[in-house]
């Protein structure tokens, strides 16, 4: 099976712009989670989608949003970018069968905000 | 709320020496615990997970971890370090309750000296 894919891999934006990142989960996986990784804060949970519904949300401002499509692909959007949004954004997918499913991570999108 | 503490942000060992990376967790429910590894410019790869079966869990690349409820610990070990083990290691606890959210520790960067 193909792994989790994320596009684009690298992105450079300027303050005030908005950005959309894409994640394609492993075939058959219905849950997609997003994480932000920065040197200062480490890995922080953004949100999780399951069957096109947001199931859980982390402590991020409303500028961060996401959605999931019927084929389980997911996008996250950040509006009005700030310098502090520079980070590696990781997407993870899991079958979500109700147990301790393993989350499989993609390679990430490296966002740089200038 | 779940939390994870990784003792030691940097650990340095000699090739062939024992690797010990420490992780303590806090959880209000029986935890599901994970160790992930991240190589430079890559996503996270699962090393092993504990899901309330055997307390000694064996993972990939010769790593193993022991769940100790009395000490709320889940330390990662490998008997003999290899140069290719140099990477950053993250301990995580699953929030459970139907969510796939993972709460990560701050990570431990492992250096292996020749």
PDB file of C-alpha atoms in Angstrom:
ATOM      1  CA  UNK A   1       0.000   0.000   0.000  1.00  0.00           C
ATOM      2  CA  UNK A   2       1.127   3.522  -0.666  1.00  0.00           C
ATOM      3  CA  UNK A   3       1.896   5.564   2.419  1.00  0.00           C
ATOM      4  CA  UNK A   4       0.486   8.879   3.517  1.00  0.00           C
ATOM      5  CA  UNK A   5       1.260  11.574   0.996  1.00  0.00           C
ATOM      6  CA  UNK A   6       1.381  15.282   1.638  1.00  0.00           C
ATOM      7  CA  UNK A   7       1.582  18.088  -0.851  1.00  0.00           C
ATOM      8  CA  UNK A   8       3.373  20.328  -1.276  1.00  0.00           C
ATOM      9  CA  UNK A   9       6.507  19.266   0.580  1.00  0.00           C
ATOM     10  CA  UNK A  10       7.839  22.806   0.893  1.00  0.00           C
ATOM     11  CA  UNK A  11       6.086  26.120   0.862  1.00  0.00           C
ATOM     12  CA  UNK A  12       7.176  29.724   1.336  1.00  0.00           C
ATOM     13  CA  UNK A  13       4.583  32.383   2.082  1.00  0.00           C
ATOM     14  CA  UNK A  14       4.561  35.915   3.415  1.00  0.00           C
ATOM     15  CA  UNK A  15       2.740  37.267   6.437  1.00  0.00           C
ATOM     16  CA  UNK A  16      -0.933  37.859   5.897  1.00  0.00           C
ATOM     17  CA  UNK A  17      -1.307  35.316   3.128  1.00  0.00           C
ATOM     18  CA  UNK A  18      -3.258  32.108   3.434  1.00  0.00           C
ATOM     19  CA  UNK A  19      -2.166  28.580   2.654  1.00  0.00           C
ATOM     20  CA  UNK A  20      -3.782  25.217   1.987  1.00  0.00           C
ATOM     21  CA  UNK A  21      -2.019  21.942   2.638  1.00  0.00           C
ATOM     22  CA  UNK A  22      -3.194  18.582   1.365  1.00  0.00           C
ATOM     23  CA  UNK A  23      -3.010  15.073   2.793  1.00  0.00           C
ATOM     24  CA  UNK A  24      -3.931  11.772   1.157  1.00  0.00           C
ATOM     25  CA  UNK A  25      -4.269   8.958   3.698  1.00  0.00           C
ATOM     26  CA  UNK A  26      -3.421   5.322   3.250  1.00  0.00           C
ATOM     27  CA  UNK A  27      -6.105   3.564   1.249  1.00  0.00           C
ATOM     28  CA  UNK A  28      -8.895   2.398   3.547  1.00  0.00           C
ATOM     29  CA  UNK A  29      -7.990   4.699   6.401  1.00  0.00           C
ATOM     30  CA  UNK A  30     -10.840   6.901   7.527  1.00  0.00           C
ATOM     31  CA  UNK A  31      -9.195   9.074  10.175  1.00  0.00           C
ATOM     32  CA  UNK A  32      -6.823  11.899   9.367  1.00  0.00           C
ATOM     33  CA  UNK A  33      -5.059  13.945  12.016  1.00  0.00           C
ATOM     34  CA  UNK A  34      -2.897  17.024  11.648  1.00  0.00           C
ATOM     35  CA  UNK A  35       0.024  18.055  13.839  1.00  0.00           C
ATOM     36  CA  UNK A  36       2.264  21.099  13.925  1.00  0.00           C
ATOM     37  CA  UNK A  37       5.927  20.581  14.763  1.00  0.00           C
ATOM     38  CA  UNK A  38       8.143  23.475  15.835  1.00  0.00           C
ATOM     39  CA  UNK A  39      11.470  23.542  17.672  1.00  0.00           C
ATOM     40  CA  UNK A  40       9.952  25.451  20.575  1.00  0.00           C
ATOM     41  CA  UNK A  41       6.601  23.762  21.078  1.00  0.00           C
ATOM     42  CA  UNK A  42       7.347  20.312  19.707  1.00  0.00           C
ATOM     43  CA  UNK A  43       4.547  18.249  18.228  1.00  0.00           C
ATOM     44  CA  UNK A  44       1.118  19.697  18.827  1.00  0.00           C
ATOM     45  CA  UNK A  45      -2.212  18.288  17.759  1.00  0.00           C
ATOM     46  CA  UNK A  46      -4.251  20.484  15.454  1.00  0.00           C
ATOM     47  CA  UNK A  47      -7.363  18.465  14.630  1.00  0.00           C
ATOM     48  CA  UNK A  48      -8.687  15.089  13.592  1.00  0.00           C
ATOM     49  CA  UNK A  49     -11.244  14.240  10.952  1.00  0.00           C
ATOM     50  CA  UNK A  50     -13.217  11.042  10.647  1.00  0.00           C
ATOM     51  CA  UNK A  51     -15.813  10.408   7.959  1.00  0.00           C
ATOM     52  CA  UNK A  52     -15.778  14.074   6.912  1.00  0.00           C
ATOM     53  CA  UNK A  53     -16.471  15.275  10.470  1.00  0.00           C
ATOM     54  CA  UNK A  54     -14.080  16.998  12.828  1.00  0.00           C
ATOM     55  CA  UNK A  55     -13.838  14.646  15.783  1.00  0.00           C
ATOM     56  CA  UNK A  56     -11.299  16.481  17.889  1.00  0.00           C
ATOM     57  CA  UNK A  57      -9.588  19.843  17.923  1.00  0.00           C
ATOM     58  CA  UNK A  58      -6.438  21.148  19.566  1.00  0.00           C
ATOM     59  CA  UNK A  59      -5.768  24.553  21.090  1.00  0.00           C
ATOM     60  CA  UNK A  60      -5.101  26.577  17.981  1.00  0.00           C
ATOM     61  CA  UNK A  61      -6.723  29.827  16.888  1.00  0.00           C
ATOM     62  CA  UNK A  62      -9.563  29.868  14.407  1.00  0.00           C
ATOM     63  CA  UNK A  63      -7.141  30.803  11.634  1.00  0.00           C
ATOM     64  CA  UNK A  64      -6.381  27.101  11.454  1.00  0.00           C
ATOM     65  CA  UNK A  65      -9.112  25.063   9.844  1.00  0.00           C
ATOM     66  CA  UNK A  66      -9.490  21.811   8.021  1.00  0.00           C
ATOM     67  CA  UNK A  67     -11.825  19.556   6.177  1.00  0.00           C
ATOM     68  CA  UNK A  68     -12.093  16.025   4.944  1.00  0.00           C
ATOM     69  CA  UNK A  69     -13.582  14.815   1.708  1.00  0.00           C
ATOM     70  CA  UNK A  70     -15.632  11.726   1.011  1.00  0.00           C
ATOM     71  CA  UNK A  71     -12.528   9.882  -0.218  1.00  0.00           C
ATOM     72  CA  UNK A  72     -10.860  10.628   3.169  1.00  0.00           C
ATOM     73  CA  UNK A  73      -8.396  13.088   1.689  1.00  0.00           C
ATOM     74  CA  UNK A  74      -7.948  16.070   3.938  1.00  0.00           C
ATOM     75  CA  UNK A  75      -6.882  19.668   3.635  1.00  0.00           C
ATOM     76  CA  UNK A  76      -5.883  22.162   6.245  1.00  0.00           C
ATOM     77  CA  UNK A  77      -5.973  25.882   5.757  1.00  0.00           C
ATOM     78  CA  UNK A  78      -4.214  28.650   7.611  1.00  0.00           C
ATOM     79  CA  UNK A  79      -5.438  32.164   6.999  1.00  0.00           C
ATOM     80  CA  UNK A  80      -3.656  35.424   7.769  1.00  0.00           C
ATOM     81  CA  UNK A  81      -0.294  33.772   8.205  1.00  0.00           C
ATOM     82  CA  UNK A  82       2.004  34.864  11.017  1.00  0.00           C
ATOM     83  CA  UNK A  83       5.745  34.341  11.374  1.00  0.00           C
ATOM     84  CA  UNK A  84       5.074  31.875  14.181  1.00  0.00           C
ATOM     85  CA  UNK A  85       3.178  29.611  11.814  1.00  0.00           C
ATOM     86  CA  UNK A  86       6.465  28.530  10.273  1.00  0.00           C
ATOM     87  CA  UNK A  87       6.615  24.830  11.059  1.00  0.00           C
ATOM     88  CA  UNK A  88       6.550  21.299   9.770  1.00  0.00           C
ATOM     89  CA  UNK A  89       2.935  20.231   9.366  1.00  0.00           C
ATOM     90  CA  UNK A  90       2.443  16.506   9.667  1.00  0.00           C
ATOM     91  CA  UNK A  91      -0.559  14.530   8.631  1.00  0.00           C
ATOM     92  CA  UNK A  92      -1.320  11.070   9.999  1.00  0.00           C
ATOM     93  CA  UNK A  93      -3.906   8.514   9.025  1.00  0.00           C
ATOM     94  CA  UNK A  94      -5.326   5.509  10.818  1.00  0.00           C
ATOM     95  CA  UNK A  95      -8.053   2.941  10.195  1.00  0.00           C
ATOM     96  CA  UNK A  96      -9.811   4.156  13.374  1.00  0.00           C
ATOM     97  CA  UNK A  97     -11.371   0.872  14.319  1.00  0.00           C
ATOM     98  CA  UNK A  98     -11.969   2.004  17.889  1.00  0.00           C
ATOM     99  CA  UNK A  99      -8.858   0.471  19.436  1.00  0.00           C
ATOM    100  CA  UNK A 100      -5.323   1.760  19.782  1.00  0.00           C
ATOM    101  CA  UNK A 101      -4.861   2.161  16.091  1.00  0.00           C
ATOM    102  CA  UNK A 102      -1.429   3.114  14.899  1.00  0.00           C
ATOM    103  CA  UNK A 103      -1.201   6.446  13.212  1.00  0.00           C
ATOM    104  CA  UNK A 104       0.903   6.471  10.080  1.00  0.00           C
ATOM    105  CA  UNK A 105       2.601   9.746   9.357  1.00  0.00           C
ATOM    106  CA  UNK A 106       3.354  11.434   6.085  1.00  0.00           C
ATOM    107  CA  UNK A 107       6.639  13.197   5.341  1.00  0.00           C
ATOM    108  CA  UNK A 108       5.208  16.585   6.234  1.00  0.00           C
ATOM    109  CA  UNK A 109       4.917  19.976   4.597  1.00  0.00           C
ATOM    110  CA  UNK A 110       7.584  22.471   5.593  1.00  0.00           C
ATOM    111  CA  UNK A 111       5.954  25.918   5.729  1.00  0.00           C
ATOM    112  CA  UNK A 112       8.121  29.006   5.954  1.00  0.00           C
ATOM    113  CA  UNK A 113       6.450  32.351   6.588  1.00  0.00           C
ATOM    114  CA  UNK A 114       8.512  35.429   5.746  1.00  0.00           C
TER     115      UNK A 114
ATOM    116  CA  UNK B   1      -5.524  15.029  30.614  1.00  0.00           C
ATOM    117  CA  UNK B   2      -2.738  12.915  29.255  1.00  0.00           C
ATOM    118  CA  UNK B   3       0.850  14.135  29.254  1.00  0.00           C
ATOM    119  CA  UNK B   4       4.274  12.752  28.456  1.00  0.00           C
ATOM    120  CA  UNK B   5       7.673  13.686  29.843  1.00  0.00           C
ATOM    121  CA  UNK B   6      10.862  12.625  28.138  1.00  0.00           C
ATOM    122  CA  UNK B   7      13.890  12.998  30.366  1.00  0.00           C
ATOM    123  CA  UNK B   8      16.893  14.273  28.460  1.00  0.00           C
ATOM    124  CA  UNK B   9      16.506  16.262  25.279  1.00  0.00           C
ATOM    125  CA  UNK B  10      19.878  14.938  24.074  1.00  0.00           C
ATOM    126  CA  UNK B  11      21.435  11.541  24.679  1.00  0.00           C
ATOM    127  CA  UNK B  12      24.838  10.520  23.366  1.00  0.00           C
ATOM    128  CA  UNK B  13      26.111   6.929  23.274  1.00  0.00           C
ATOM    129  CA  UNK B  14      28.978   5.070  21.677  1.00  0.00           C
ATOM    130  CA  UNK B  15      28.365   2.606  18.901  1.00  0.00           C
ATOM    131  CA  UNK B  16      27.679  -0.795  20.479  1.00  0.00           C
ATOM    132  CA  UNK B  17      26.575   0.672  23.812  1.00  0.00           C
ATOM    133  CA  UNK B  18      23.184   0.360  25.441  1.00  0.00           C
ATOM    134  CA  UNK B  19      20.549   2.880  24.399  1.00  0.00           C
ATOM    135  CA  UNK B  20      18.105   4.009  27.091  1.00  0.00           C
ATOM    136  CA  UNK B  21      15.572   6.741  26.359  1.00  0.00           C
ATOM    137  CA  UNK B  22      13.247   7.647  29.201  1.00  0.00           C
ATOM    138  CA  UNK B  23       9.554   8.357  29.026  1.00  0.00           C
ATOM    139  CA  UNK B  24       7.072   8.951  31.833  1.00  0.00           C
ATOM    140  CA  UNK B  25       3.391   9.467  31.231  1.00  0.00           C
ATOM    141  CA  UNK B  26       0.354  10.749  32.994  1.00  0.00           C
ATOM    142  CA  UNK B  27      -3.016   9.379  32.066  1.00  0.00           C
ATOM    143  CA  UNK B  28      -6.402   9.236  33.716  1.00  0.00           C
ATOM    144  CA  UNK B  29      -7.276   6.068  31.841  1.00  0.00           C
ATOM    145  CA  UNK B  30      -5.292   2.927  30.969  1.00  0.00           C
ATOM    146  CA  UNK B  31      -2.893   4.315  28.415  1.00  0.00           C
ATOM    147  CA  UNK B  32      -1.949   3.330  24.936  1.00  0.00           C
ATOM    148  CA  UNK B  33       1.702   4.291  24.519  1.00  0.00           C
ATOM    149  CA  UNK B  34       3.857   4.691  21.452  1.00  0.00           C
ATOM    150  CA  UNK B  35       7.440   5.370  20.472  1.00  0.00           C
ATOM    151  CA  UNK B  36       8.125   7.054  17.155  1.00  0.00           C
ATOM    152  CA  UNK B  37      11.413   7.887  15.461  1.00  0.00           C
ATOM    153  CA  UNK B  38      12.068  10.838  13.177  1.00  0.00           C
ATOM    154  CA  UNK B  39      15.026  11.069  10.847  1.00  0.00           C
ATOM    155  CA  UNK B  40      16.044  14.495   9.490  1.00  0.00           C
ATOM    156  CA  UNK B  41      13.549  16.004   7.078  1.00  0.00           C
ATOM    157  CA  UNK B  42      11.204  13.069   7.403  1.00  0.00           C
ATOM    158  CA  UNK B  43       7.921  12.230   9.081  1.00  0.00           C
ATOM    159  CA  UNK B  44       7.468   9.976  12.084  1.00  0.00           C
ATOM    160  CA  UNK B  45       7.927   6.218  11.921  1.00  0.00           C
ATOM    161  CA  UNK B  46       6.395   3.912  14.513  1.00  0.00           C
ATOM    162  CA  UNK B  47       8.925   1.897  16.502  1.00  0.00           C
ATOM    163  CA  UNK B  48       6.532   0.116  18.834  1.00  0.00           C
ATOM    164  CA  UNK B  49       3.300   0.462  20.781  1.00  0.00           C
ATOM    165  CA  UNK B  50       1.800  -0.747  24.039  1.00  0.00           C
ATOM    166  CA  UNK B  51      -1.877  -1.597  24.091  1.00  0.00           C
ATOM    167  CA  UNK B  52      -2.348  -3.346  27.458  1.00  0.00           C
ATOM    168  CA  UNK B  53      -1.207  -6.776  26.321  1.00  0.00           C
ATOM    169  CA  UNK B  54       2.366  -7.817  27.196  1.00  0.00           C
ATOM    170  CA  UNK B  55       4.224  -5.244  29.285  1.00  0.00           C
ATOM    171  CA  UNK B  56       7.447  -5.840  27.356  1.00  0.00           C
ATOM    172  CA  UNK B  57       6.958  -4.683  23.813  1.00  0.00           C
ATOM    173  CA  UNK B  58       9.340  -5.464  20.997  1.00  0.00           C
ATOM    174  CA  UNK B  59       9.583  -3.155  18.039  1.00  0.00           C
ATOM    175  CA  UNK B  60      11.504  -2.672  14.865  1.00  0.00           C
ATOM    176  CA  UNK B  61      15.261  -2.264  14.518  1.00  0.00           C
ATOM    177  CA  UNK B  62      15.976  -4.127  17.775  1.00  0.00           C
ATOM    178  CA  UNK B  63      14.192  -1.648  20.047  1.00  0.00           C
ATOM    179  CA  UNK B  64      11.975  -2.641  22.925  1.00  0.00           C
ATOM    180  CA  UNK B  65      10.124  -0.887  25.725  1.00  0.00           C
ATOM    181  CA  UNK B  66       8.717  -1.984  29.054  1.00  0.00           C
ATOM    182  CA  UNK B  67       5.471  -0.651  30.464  1.00  0.00           C
ATOM    183  CA  UNK B  68       5.693  -0.158  34.230  1.00  0.00           C
ATOM    184  CA  UNK B  69       2.408   0.990  35.670  1.00  0.00           C
ATOM    185  CA  UNK B  70       3.779   1.549  39.182  1.00  0.00           C
ATOM    186  CA  UNK B  71       6.408   3.912  37.813  1.00  0.00           C
ATOM    187  CA  UNK B  72       4.193   5.338  35.025  1.00  0.00           C
ATOM    188  CA  UNK B  73       7.103   4.730  32.705  1.00  0.00           C
ATOM    189  CA  UNK B  74       7.611   3.404  29.209  1.00  0.00           C
ATOM    190  CA  UNK B  75      11.373   3.583  28.614  1.00  0.00           C
ATOM    191  CA  UNK B  76      12.854   2.634  25.251  1.00  0.00           C
ATOM    192  CA  UNK B  77      15.955   0.457  25.073  1.00  0.00           C
ATOM    193  CA  UNK B  78      18.258  -1.166  22.562  1.00  0.00           C
ATOM    194  CA  UNK B  79      21.123  -3.403  23.687  1.00  0.00           C
ATOM    195  CA  UNK B  80      23.654  -2.221  21.118  1.00  0.00           C
ATOM    196  CA  UNK B  81      23.530   1.133  19.351  1.00  0.00           C
ATOM    197  CA  UNK B  82      24.227   1.425  15.654  1.00  0.00           C
ATOM    198  CA  UNK B  83      25.221   4.545  13.784  1.00  0.00           C
ATOM    199  CA  UNK B  84      21.940   4.377  11.877  1.00  0.00           C
ATOM    200  CA  UNK B  85      20.018   4.813  15.163  1.00  0.00           C
ATOM    201  CA  UNK B  86      20.972   8.484  15.294  1.00  0.00           C
ATOM    202  CA  UNK B  87      17.656  10.316  15.093  1.00  0.00           C
ATOM    203  CA  UNK B  88      15.045  12.002  17.266  1.00  0.00           C
ATOM    204  CA  UNK B  89      12.737   9.799  19.306  1.00  0.00           C
ATOM    205  CA  UNK B  90       9.276  10.702  20.516  1.00  0.00           C
ATOM    206  CA  UNK B  91       7.169   9.041  23.158  1.00  0.00           C
ATOM    207  CA  UNK B  92       3.413   9.530  22.844  1.00  0.00           C
ATOM    208  CA  UNK B  93       0.230   8.624  24.663  1.00  0.00           C
ATOM    209  CA  UNK B  94      -3.098   8.190  22.967  1.00  0.00           C
ATOM    210  CA  UNK B  95      -5.958  10.221  24.345  1.00  0.00           C
ATOM    211  CA  UNK B  96      -8.337   7.347  23.688  1.00  0.00           C
ATOM    212  CA  UNK B  97     -12.074   7.719  24.037  1.00  0.00           C
ATOM    213  CA  UNK B  98     -12.619   7.214  20.340  1.00  0.00           C
ATOM    214  CA  UNK B  99     -10.131   9.896  19.354  1.00  0.00           C
ATOM    215  CA  UNK B 100      -6.909   9.195  17.558  1.00  0.00           C
ATOM    216  CA  UNK B 101      -5.220  12.222  19.125  1.00  0.00           C
ATOM    217  CA  UNK B 102      -1.665  11.628  20.288  1.00  0.00           C
ATOM    218  CA  UNK B 103       0.014  13.680  22.988  1.00  0.00           C
ATOM    219  CA  UNK B 104       3.764  13.749  22.390  1.00  0.00           C
ATOM    220  CA  UNK B 105       6.755  14.305  24.584  1.00  0.00           C
ATOM    221  CA  UNK B 106       9.304  16.942  23.599  1.00  0.00           C
ATOM    222  CA  UNK B 107      11.574  14.363  21.995  1.00  0.00           C
ATOM    223  CA  UNK B 108      15.061  13.032  22.662  1.00  0.00           C
ATOM    224  CA  UNK B 109      17.787  13.472  20.098  1.00  0.00           C
ATOM    225  CA  UNK B 110      20.068  10.440  20.040  1.00  0.00           C
ATOM    226  CA  UNK B 111      23.667  10.815  18.876  1.00  0.00           C
ATOM    227  CA  UNK B 112      25.755   7.707  18.240  1.00  0.00           C
ATOM    228  CA  UNK B 113      29.501   8.180  18.360  1.00  0.00           C
ATOM    229  CA  UNK B 114      31.873   5.870  16.466  1.00  0.00           C
TER     230      UNK B 114
END
